[in-house]
Short mmCIF file of C-alpha atoms and ligand atoms in Angstrom, two decimals:
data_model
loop_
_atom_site.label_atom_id
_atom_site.label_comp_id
_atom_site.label_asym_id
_atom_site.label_seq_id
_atom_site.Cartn_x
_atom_site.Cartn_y
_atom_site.Cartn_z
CA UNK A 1 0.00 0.00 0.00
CA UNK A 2 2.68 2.16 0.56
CA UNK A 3 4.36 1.61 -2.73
CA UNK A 4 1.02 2.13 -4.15
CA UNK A 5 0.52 5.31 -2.27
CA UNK A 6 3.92 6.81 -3.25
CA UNK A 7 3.34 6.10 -6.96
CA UNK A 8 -0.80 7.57 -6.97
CA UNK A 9 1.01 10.72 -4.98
CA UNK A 10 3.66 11.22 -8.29
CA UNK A 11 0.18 10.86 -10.59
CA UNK A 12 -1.24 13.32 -8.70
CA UNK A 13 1.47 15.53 -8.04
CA UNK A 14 1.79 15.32 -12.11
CA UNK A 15 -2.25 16.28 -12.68
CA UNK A 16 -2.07 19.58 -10.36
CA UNK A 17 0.64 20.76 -11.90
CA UNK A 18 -0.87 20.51 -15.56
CA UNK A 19 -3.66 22.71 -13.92
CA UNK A 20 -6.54 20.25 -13.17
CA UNK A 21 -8.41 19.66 -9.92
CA UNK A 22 -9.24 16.32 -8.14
CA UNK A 23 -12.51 14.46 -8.34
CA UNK A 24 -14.52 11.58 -7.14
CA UNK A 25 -17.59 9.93 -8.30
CA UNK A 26 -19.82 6.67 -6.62
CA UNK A 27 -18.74 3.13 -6.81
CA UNK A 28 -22.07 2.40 -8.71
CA UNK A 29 -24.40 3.76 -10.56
CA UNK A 30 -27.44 3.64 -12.55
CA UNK A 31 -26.49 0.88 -15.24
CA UNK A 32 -28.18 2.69 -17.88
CA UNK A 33 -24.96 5.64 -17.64
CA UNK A 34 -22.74 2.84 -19.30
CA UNK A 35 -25.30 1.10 -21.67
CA UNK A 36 -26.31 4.53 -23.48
CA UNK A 37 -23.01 4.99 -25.41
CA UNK A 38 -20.21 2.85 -24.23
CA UNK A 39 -21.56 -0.32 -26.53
CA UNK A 40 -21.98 -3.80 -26.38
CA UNK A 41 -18.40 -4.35 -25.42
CA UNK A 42 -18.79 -2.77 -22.32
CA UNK A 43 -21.89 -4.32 -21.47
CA UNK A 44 -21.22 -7.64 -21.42
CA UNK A 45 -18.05 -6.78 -19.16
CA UNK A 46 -20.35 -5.19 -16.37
CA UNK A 47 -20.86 -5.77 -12.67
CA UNK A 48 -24.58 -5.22 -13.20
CA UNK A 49 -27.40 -5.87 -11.04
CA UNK A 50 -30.82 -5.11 -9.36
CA UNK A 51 -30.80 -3.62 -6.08
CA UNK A 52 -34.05 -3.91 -3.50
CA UNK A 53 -35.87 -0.79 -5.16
CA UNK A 54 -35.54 -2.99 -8.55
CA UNK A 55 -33.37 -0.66 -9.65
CA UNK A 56 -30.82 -1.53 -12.24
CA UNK A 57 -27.18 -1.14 -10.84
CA UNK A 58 -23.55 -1.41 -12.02
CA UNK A 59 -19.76 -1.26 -10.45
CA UNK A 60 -17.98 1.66 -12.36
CA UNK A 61 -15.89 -0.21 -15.85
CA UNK A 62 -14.50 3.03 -16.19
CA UNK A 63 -14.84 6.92 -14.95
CA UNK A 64 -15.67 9.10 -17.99
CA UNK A 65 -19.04 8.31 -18.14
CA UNK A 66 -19.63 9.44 -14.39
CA UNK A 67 -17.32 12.25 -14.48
CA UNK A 68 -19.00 13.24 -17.49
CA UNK A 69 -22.54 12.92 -15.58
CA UNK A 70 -20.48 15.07 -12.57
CA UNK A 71 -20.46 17.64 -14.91
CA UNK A 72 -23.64 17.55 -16.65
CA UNK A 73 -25.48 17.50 -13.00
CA UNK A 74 -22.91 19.91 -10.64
CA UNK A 75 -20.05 22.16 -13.16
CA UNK A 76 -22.08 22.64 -16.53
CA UNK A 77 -22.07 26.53 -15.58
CA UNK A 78 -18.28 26.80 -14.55
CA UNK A 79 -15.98 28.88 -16.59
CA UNK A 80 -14.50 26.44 -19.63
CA UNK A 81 -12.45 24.72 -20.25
CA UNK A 82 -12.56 21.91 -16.93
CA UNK A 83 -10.03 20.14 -15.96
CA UNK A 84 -10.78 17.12 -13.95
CA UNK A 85 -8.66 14.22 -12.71
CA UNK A 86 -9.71 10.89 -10.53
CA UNK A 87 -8.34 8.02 -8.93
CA UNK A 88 -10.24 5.02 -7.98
CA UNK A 89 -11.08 1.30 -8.95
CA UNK A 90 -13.14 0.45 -11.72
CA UNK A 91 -14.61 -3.13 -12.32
CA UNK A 92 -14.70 -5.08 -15.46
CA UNK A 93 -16.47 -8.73 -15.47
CA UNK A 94 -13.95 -9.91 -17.45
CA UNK A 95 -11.74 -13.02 -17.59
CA UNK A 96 -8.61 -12.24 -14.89
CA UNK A 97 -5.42 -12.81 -16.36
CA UNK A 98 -1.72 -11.16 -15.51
CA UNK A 99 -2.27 -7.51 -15.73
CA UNK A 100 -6.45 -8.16 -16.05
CA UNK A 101 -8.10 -7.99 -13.13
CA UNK A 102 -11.78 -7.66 -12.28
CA UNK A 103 -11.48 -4.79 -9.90
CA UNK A 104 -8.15 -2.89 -10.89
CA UNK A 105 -7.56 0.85 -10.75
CA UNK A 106 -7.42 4.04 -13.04
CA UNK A 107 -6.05 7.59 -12.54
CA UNK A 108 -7.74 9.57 -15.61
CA UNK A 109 -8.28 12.88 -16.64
CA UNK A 110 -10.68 14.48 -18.49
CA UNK A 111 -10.49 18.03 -20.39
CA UNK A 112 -13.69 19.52 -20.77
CA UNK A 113 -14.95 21.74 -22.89
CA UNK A 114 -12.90 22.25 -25.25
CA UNK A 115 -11.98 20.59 -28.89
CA UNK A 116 -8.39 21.94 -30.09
CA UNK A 117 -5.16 20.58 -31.43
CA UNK A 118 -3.91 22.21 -27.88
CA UNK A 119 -6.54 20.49 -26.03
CA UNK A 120 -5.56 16.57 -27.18
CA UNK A 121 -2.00 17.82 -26.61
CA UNK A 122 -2.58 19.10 -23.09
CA UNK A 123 -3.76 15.70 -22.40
CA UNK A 124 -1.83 13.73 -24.06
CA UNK A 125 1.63 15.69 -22.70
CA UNK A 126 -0.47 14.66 -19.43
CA UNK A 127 -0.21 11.12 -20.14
CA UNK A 128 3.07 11.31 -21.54
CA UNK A 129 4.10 13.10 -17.66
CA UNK A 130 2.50 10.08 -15.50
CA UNK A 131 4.27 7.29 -17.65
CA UNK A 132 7.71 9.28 -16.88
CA UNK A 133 6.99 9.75 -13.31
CA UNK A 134 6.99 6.31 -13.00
CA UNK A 135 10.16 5.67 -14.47
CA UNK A 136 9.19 3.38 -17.57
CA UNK A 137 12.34 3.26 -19.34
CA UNK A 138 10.47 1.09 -22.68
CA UNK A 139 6.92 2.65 -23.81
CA UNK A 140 5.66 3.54 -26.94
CA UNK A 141 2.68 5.98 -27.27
CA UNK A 142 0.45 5.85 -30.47
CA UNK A 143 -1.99 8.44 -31.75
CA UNK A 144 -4.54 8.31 -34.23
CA UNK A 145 -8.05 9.66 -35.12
CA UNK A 146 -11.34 7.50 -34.85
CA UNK A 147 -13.09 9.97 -36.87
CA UNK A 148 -11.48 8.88 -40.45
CA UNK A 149 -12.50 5.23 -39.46
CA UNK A 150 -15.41 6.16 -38.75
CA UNK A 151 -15.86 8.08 -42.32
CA UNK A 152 -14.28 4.99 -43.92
CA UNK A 153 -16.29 2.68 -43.05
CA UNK A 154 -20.07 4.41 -43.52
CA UNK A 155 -18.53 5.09 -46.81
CA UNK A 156 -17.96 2.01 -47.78
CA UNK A 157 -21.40 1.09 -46.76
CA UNK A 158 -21.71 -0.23 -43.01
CA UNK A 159 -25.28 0.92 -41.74
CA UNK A 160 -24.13 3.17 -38.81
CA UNK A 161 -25.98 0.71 -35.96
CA UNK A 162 -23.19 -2.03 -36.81
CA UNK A 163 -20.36 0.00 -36.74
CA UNK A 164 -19.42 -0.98 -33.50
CA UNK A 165 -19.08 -5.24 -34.53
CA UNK A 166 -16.60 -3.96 -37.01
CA UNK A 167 -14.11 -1.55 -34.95
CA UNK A 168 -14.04 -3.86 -32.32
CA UNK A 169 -12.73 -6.48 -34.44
CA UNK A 170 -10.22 -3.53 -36.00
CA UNK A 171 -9.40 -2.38 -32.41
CA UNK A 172 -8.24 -6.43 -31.96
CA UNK A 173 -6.65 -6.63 -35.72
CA UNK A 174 -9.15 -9.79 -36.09
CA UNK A 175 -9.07 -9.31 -39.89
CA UNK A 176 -10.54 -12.89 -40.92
CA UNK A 177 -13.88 -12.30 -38.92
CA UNK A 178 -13.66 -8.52 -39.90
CA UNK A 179 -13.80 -9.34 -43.40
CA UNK A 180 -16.98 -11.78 -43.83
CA UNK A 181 -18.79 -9.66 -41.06
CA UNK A 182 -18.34 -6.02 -43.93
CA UNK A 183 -19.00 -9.28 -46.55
CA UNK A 184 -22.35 -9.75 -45.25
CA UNK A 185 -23.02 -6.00 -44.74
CA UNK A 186 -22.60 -5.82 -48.86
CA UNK A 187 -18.92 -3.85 -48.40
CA UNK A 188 -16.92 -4.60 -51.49
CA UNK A 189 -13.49 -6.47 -51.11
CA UNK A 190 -11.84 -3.33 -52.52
CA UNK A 191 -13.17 -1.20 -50.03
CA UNK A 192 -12.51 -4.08 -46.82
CA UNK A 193 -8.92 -3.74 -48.29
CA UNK A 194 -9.21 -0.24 -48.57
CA UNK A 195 -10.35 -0.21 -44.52
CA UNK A 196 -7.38 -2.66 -43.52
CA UNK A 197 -4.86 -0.45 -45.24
CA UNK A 198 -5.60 2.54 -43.51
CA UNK A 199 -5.58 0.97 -40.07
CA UNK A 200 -2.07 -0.24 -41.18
CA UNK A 201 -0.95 3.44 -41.84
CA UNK A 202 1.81 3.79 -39.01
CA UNK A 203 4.72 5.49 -38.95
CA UNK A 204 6.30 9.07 -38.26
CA UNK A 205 4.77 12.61 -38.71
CA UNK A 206 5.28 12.26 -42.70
CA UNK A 207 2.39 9.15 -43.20
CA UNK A 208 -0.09 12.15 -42.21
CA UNK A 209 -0.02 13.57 -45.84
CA UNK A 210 -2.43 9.83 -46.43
CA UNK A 211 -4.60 10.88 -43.94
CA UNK A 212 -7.91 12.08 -45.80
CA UNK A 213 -9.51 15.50 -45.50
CA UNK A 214 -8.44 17.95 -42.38
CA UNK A 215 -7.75 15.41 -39.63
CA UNK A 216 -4.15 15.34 -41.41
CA UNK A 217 -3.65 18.88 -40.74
CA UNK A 218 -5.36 18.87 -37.44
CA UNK A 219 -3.38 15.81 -36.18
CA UNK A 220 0.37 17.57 -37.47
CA UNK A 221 -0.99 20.41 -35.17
CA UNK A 222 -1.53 18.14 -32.22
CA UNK A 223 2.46 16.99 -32.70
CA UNK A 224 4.02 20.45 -33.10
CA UNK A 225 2.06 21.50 -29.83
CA UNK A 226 3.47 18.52 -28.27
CA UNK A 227 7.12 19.09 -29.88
CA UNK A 228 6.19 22.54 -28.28
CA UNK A 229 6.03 20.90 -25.10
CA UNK A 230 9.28 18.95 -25.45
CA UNK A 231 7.10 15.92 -25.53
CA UNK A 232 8.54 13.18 -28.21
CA UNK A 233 6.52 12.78 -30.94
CA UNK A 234 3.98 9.83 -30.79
CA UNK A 235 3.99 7.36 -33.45
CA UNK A 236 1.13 7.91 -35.84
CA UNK A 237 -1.46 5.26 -36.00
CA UNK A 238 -4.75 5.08 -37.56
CA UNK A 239 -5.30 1.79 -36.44
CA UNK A 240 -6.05 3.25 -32.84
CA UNK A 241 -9.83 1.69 -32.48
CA UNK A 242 -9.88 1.84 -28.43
CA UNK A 243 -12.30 -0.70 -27.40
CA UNK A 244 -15.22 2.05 -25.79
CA UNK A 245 -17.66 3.08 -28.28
CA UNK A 246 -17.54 7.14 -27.17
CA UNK A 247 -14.53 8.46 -29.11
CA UNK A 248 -15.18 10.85 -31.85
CA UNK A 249 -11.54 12.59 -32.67
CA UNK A 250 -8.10 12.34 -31.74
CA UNK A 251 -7.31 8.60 -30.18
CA UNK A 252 -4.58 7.66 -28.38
CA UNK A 253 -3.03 4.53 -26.55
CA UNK A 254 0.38 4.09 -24.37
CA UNK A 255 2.07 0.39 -24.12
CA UNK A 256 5.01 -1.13 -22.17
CA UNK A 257 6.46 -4.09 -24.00
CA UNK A 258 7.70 -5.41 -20.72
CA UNK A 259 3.78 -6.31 -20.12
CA UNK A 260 3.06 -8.73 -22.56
CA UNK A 261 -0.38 -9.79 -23.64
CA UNK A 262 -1.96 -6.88 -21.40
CA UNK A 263 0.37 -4.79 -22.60
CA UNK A 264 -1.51 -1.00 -22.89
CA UNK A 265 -0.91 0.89 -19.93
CA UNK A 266 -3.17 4.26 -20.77
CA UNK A 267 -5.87 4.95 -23.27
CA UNK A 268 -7.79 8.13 -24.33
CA UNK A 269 -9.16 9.99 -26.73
CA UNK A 270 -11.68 13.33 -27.68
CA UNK A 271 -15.62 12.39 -27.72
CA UNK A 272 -19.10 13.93 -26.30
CA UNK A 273 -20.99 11.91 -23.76
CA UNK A 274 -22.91 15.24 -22.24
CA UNK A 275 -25.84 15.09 -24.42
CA UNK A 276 -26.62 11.65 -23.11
CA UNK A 277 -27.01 12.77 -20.01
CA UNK A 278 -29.19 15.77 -20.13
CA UNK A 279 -26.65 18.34 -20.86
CA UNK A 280 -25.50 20.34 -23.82
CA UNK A 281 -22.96 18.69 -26.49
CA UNK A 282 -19.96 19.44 -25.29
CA UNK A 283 -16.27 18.35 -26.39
CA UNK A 284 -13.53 16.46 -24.24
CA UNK A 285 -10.73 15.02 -24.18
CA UNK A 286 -9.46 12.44 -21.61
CA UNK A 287 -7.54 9.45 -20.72
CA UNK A 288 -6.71 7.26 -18.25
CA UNK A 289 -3.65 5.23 -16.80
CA UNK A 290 -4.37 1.39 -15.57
CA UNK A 291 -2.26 1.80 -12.00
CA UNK A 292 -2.43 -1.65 -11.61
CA UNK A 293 -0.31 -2.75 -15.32
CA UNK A 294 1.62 0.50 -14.83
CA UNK A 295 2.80 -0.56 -11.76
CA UNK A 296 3.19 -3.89 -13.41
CA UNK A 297 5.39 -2.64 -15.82
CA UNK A 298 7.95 -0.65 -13.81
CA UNK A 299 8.24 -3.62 -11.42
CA UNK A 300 9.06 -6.00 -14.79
CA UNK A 301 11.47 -3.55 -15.70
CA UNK A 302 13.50 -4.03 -12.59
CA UNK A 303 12.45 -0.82 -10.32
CA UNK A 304 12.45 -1.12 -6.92
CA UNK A 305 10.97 0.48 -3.94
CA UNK A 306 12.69 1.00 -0.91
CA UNK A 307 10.57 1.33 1.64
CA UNK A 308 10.26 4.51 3.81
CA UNK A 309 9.95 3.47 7.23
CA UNK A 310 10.25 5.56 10.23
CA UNK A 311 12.36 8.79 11.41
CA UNK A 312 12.84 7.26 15.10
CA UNK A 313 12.39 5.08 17.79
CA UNK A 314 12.57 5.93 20.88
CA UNK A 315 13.61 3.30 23.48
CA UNK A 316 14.37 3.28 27.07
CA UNK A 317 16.97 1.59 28.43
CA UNK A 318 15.08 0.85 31.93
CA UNK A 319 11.67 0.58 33.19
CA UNK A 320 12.30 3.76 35.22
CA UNK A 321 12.28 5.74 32.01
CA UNK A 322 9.43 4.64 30.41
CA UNK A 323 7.65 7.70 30.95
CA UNK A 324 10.55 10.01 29.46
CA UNK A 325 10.22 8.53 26.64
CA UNK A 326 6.64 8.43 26.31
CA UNK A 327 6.90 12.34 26.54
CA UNK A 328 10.20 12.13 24.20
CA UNK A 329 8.39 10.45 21.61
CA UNK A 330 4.88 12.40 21.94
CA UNK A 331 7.51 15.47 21.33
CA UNK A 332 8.86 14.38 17.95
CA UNK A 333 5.37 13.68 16.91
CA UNK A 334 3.79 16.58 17.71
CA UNK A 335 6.90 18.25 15.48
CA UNK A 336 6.09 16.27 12.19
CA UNK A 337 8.97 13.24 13.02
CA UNK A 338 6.97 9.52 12.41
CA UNK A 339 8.13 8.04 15.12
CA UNK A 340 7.51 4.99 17.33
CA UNK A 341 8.53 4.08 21.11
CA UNK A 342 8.96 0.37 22.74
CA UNK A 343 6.19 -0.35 23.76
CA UNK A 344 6.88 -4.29 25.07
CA UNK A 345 9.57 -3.74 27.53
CA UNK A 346 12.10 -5.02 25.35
CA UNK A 347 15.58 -4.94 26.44
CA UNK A 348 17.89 -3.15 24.33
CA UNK A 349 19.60 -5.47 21.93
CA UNK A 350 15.95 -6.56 20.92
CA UNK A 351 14.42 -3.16 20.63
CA UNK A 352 17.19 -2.14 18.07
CA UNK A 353 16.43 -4.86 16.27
CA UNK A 354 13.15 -4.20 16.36
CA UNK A 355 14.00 -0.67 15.03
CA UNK A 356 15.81 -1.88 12.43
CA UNK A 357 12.67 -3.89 11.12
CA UNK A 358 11.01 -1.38 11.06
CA UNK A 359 13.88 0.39 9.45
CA UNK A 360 13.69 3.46 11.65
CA UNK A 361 16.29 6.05 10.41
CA UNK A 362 17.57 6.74 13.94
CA UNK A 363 17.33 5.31 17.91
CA UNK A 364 16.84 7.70 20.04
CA UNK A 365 17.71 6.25 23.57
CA UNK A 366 16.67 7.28 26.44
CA UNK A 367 18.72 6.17 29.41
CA UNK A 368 19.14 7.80 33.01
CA UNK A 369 22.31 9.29 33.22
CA UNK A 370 22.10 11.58 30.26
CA UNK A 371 18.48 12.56 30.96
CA UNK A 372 19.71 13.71 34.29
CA UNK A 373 21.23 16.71 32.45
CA UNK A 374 18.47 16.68 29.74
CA UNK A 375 19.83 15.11 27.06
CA UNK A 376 19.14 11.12 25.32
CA UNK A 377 21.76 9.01 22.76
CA UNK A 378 20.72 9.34 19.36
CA UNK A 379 21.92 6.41 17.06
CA UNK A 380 22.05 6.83 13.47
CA UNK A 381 20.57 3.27 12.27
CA UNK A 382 22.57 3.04 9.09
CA UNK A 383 26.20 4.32 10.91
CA UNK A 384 25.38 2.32 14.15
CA UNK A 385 27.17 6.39 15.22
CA UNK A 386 25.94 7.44 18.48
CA UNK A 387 25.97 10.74 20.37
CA UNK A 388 24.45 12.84 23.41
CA UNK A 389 22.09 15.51 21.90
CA UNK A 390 19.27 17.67 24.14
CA UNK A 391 16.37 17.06 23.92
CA UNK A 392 15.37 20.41 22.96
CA UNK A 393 17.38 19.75 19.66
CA UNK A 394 16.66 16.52 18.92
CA UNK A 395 13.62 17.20 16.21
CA UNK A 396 16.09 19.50 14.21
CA UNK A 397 18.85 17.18 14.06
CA UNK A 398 16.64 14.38 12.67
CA UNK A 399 14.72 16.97 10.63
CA UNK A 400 18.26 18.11 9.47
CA UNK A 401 18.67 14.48 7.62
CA UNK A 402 15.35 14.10 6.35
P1 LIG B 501 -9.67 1.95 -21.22
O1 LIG B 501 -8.64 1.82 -22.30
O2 LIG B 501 -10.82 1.01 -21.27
O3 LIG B 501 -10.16 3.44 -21.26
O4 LIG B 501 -8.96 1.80 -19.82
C1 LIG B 501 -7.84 2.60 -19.48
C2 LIG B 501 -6.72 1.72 -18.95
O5 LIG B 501 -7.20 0.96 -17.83
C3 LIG B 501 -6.23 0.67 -19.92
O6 LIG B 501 -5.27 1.23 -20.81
C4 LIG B 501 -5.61 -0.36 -19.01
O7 LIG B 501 -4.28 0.00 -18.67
C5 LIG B 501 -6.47 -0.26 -17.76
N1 LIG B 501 -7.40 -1.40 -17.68
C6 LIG B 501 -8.52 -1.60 -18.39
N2 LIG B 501 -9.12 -2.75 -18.04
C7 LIG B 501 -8.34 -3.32 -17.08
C8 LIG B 501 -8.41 -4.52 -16.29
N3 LIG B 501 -9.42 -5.37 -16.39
N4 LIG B 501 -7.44 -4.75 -15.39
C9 LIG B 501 -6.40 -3.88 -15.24
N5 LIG B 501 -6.28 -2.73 -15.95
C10 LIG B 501 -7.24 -2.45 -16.85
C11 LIG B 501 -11.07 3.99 -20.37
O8 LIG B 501 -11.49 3.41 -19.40
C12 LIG B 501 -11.47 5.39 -20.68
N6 LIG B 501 -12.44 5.83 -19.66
C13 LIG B 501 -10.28 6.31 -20.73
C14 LIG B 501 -10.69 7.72 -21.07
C15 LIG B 501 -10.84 8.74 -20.22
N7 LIG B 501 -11.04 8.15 -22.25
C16 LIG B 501 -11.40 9.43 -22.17
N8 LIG B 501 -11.30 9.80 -20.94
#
């Protein structure tokens, strides 16, 4: 938990800086919040179920769509653009694996409000932040742009209420059962090759000039903004599906080889859910980092965490003394110092060993003698140094290594 803790605080340390303020939204909601846009996929990966007012219920897959209802229901009069960001645990019914859990957790962002090259590339230099704070030495990040998918596909004739069946098999690169599903929806084997060649367009900044219509233009913006930002320039990839049905524009995914199978560690994109919910159309961008495979991935990549442990621990060397260094050690925590005191009657050698365990940066020890003229040993854990300090200046000199 407390490696856990220490990474969440980087993510969030990360998210205020890029200017956006923290939110939080229930556990569960009304199941109908992810059925309206998020698509069959989704569905059939719920937590969903009745409670005693026969009200249909789900577990959270994801935190758009309720941040999005957040909006709609408390902010839709704030000053735009918003900038939102959450952490909490989402749950998928889906089948575990390493890296897939049921209940994992996400730290996500969303940007709303707003629908500018600067916008994706606020968010995306977001994402590109988090995956750095962690210390991922191996990720790629890939952007695309739903939208000329989108306008492939109708074009070459799937009826818009299907659409779905076939990006999710694009999202997976199933191309056998993504070819006789636009067969039997009457799309012509020039245009199904037409489809699979444009989610094959990857590369650098140059494959935009085969991107159709503006998007080209409006995605090289997106990069200079980022190259702006010193961020490194995604790949380009038009194959970006992303498996929710929401996205309208700019698309974009993060991976860490190290991962494997489960390998994308972020996912995001531009798309309107406000209308859905009661509220005006409005644009956003968003994204959000799986904590769990992020995690993951820096511990596959050989990171370790040292644990902090505590500043002191106070222990005195007879019974006599016990309540010196019950004051002693109320001192240093009333100054900020995490500290602990024996509270067993151990006998020395077993109460430094105990501090060690608990890998306590210094002993302080209170004995007797040197409390007679105010004063306790303090033992620097690491050194095994001791000296005689006052008490009086005992919180600055542990302060003074902190
Ligand atoms: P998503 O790609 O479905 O997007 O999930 C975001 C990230 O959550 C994934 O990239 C992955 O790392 C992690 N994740 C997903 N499912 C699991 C699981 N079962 N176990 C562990 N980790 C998992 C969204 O959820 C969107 N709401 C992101 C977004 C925000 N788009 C716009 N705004």
């Amino acid at each position: 938990m407390e490696k856990r803790r220490f990474y969440e605080n980087k993510l969030r340390q990360v998210a205020l800086t890029f200017g956006f303020r923290e939110v939080e939204t229930p556990i569960f909601e009304d199941a109908e919040l992810f059925i309206l846009r998020s698509g069959p996929n989704v569905l059939k990966e719920l937590y969903a179920f009745k409670d005693k007012g026969d009200r249909d219920i789900a577990l959270r897959p994801e935190m758009t769509a309720p941040a999005i209802r957040m909006f709609v229901n408390n902010m839709s009069n704030d000053p735009k653009p918003i900038k939102i960001f959450y952490f909490g645990q989402c749950f998928r019914y889906e089948r575990p694996q390493s890296g897939r859990y049921r209940e994992f957790f996400q730290f996500g962002a969303e940007l709303i409000g707003s629908a500018t090259p600067e916008t994706d590339a606020e968010v995306i230099a977001m994402a590109a932040s988090m995956i750095k704070a962690f210390g991922l030495k191996e990720y790629r990040v890939r952007i695309g742009h739903i939208g000329v998918l989108r306008q492939r596909i109708a074009d070459a004739g799937v009826p818009a209420d299907r659409a779905a069946e076939v990006l999710q098999k694009l999202d997976k690169k199933l191309y056998d059962e993504a070819r006789p599903l636009m067969e039997d929806m009457g799309v012509s084997s020039a245009d199904i090759d037409g489809i699979f060649d444009l989610t094959e367009t990857v590369g650098g900044p140059e494959v935009l000039s085969k991107v159709p219509g503006d998007v080209g233009d409006y995605l090289r913006k997106v990069v200079s903004f980022l190259e702006a930002m010193g961020v490194e320039t995604p790949e380009i990839d038009l194959g970006v599906v992303r498996g929710l049905d929401y996205y309208t524009g700019m698309v974009f995914e993060a991976e860490a080889p190290a991962l494997g199978a489960e390998k994308q560690i972020c996912g995001g994109g531009s798309y309107t859910l406000s209308e859905l919910f009661g509220g005006e159309k409005v644009f956003s961008t968003g994204f959000a980092v799986g904590f769990d495979r992020i995690l993951l991935a820096a511990e596959k990549e050989g990171q370790a965490y040292e644990p902090r442990g505590i500043d002191a621990y106070v222990l005195p060397v007879s019974d006599d003394m016990r309540l010196k260094a019950a004051e002693v050690v109320a001192m240093l925590r009333h100054e900020g110092i995490s500290s602990d005191v024996d509270i067993m009657g151990r006998k020395m050698g077993k109460a430094l060993k105990y501090a060690s365990a608990v890998r306590a940066r210094f002993a302080v020890i209170v004995g007797s003698k040197e409390m007679e003229e105010g004063a306790v040993t303090l033992r620097d854990m690491s050194s095994g140094e001791q000296r005689t300090v006052p008490v009086e200046s005992l919180p600055a000199e542990i302060k003074k290594t902190q």
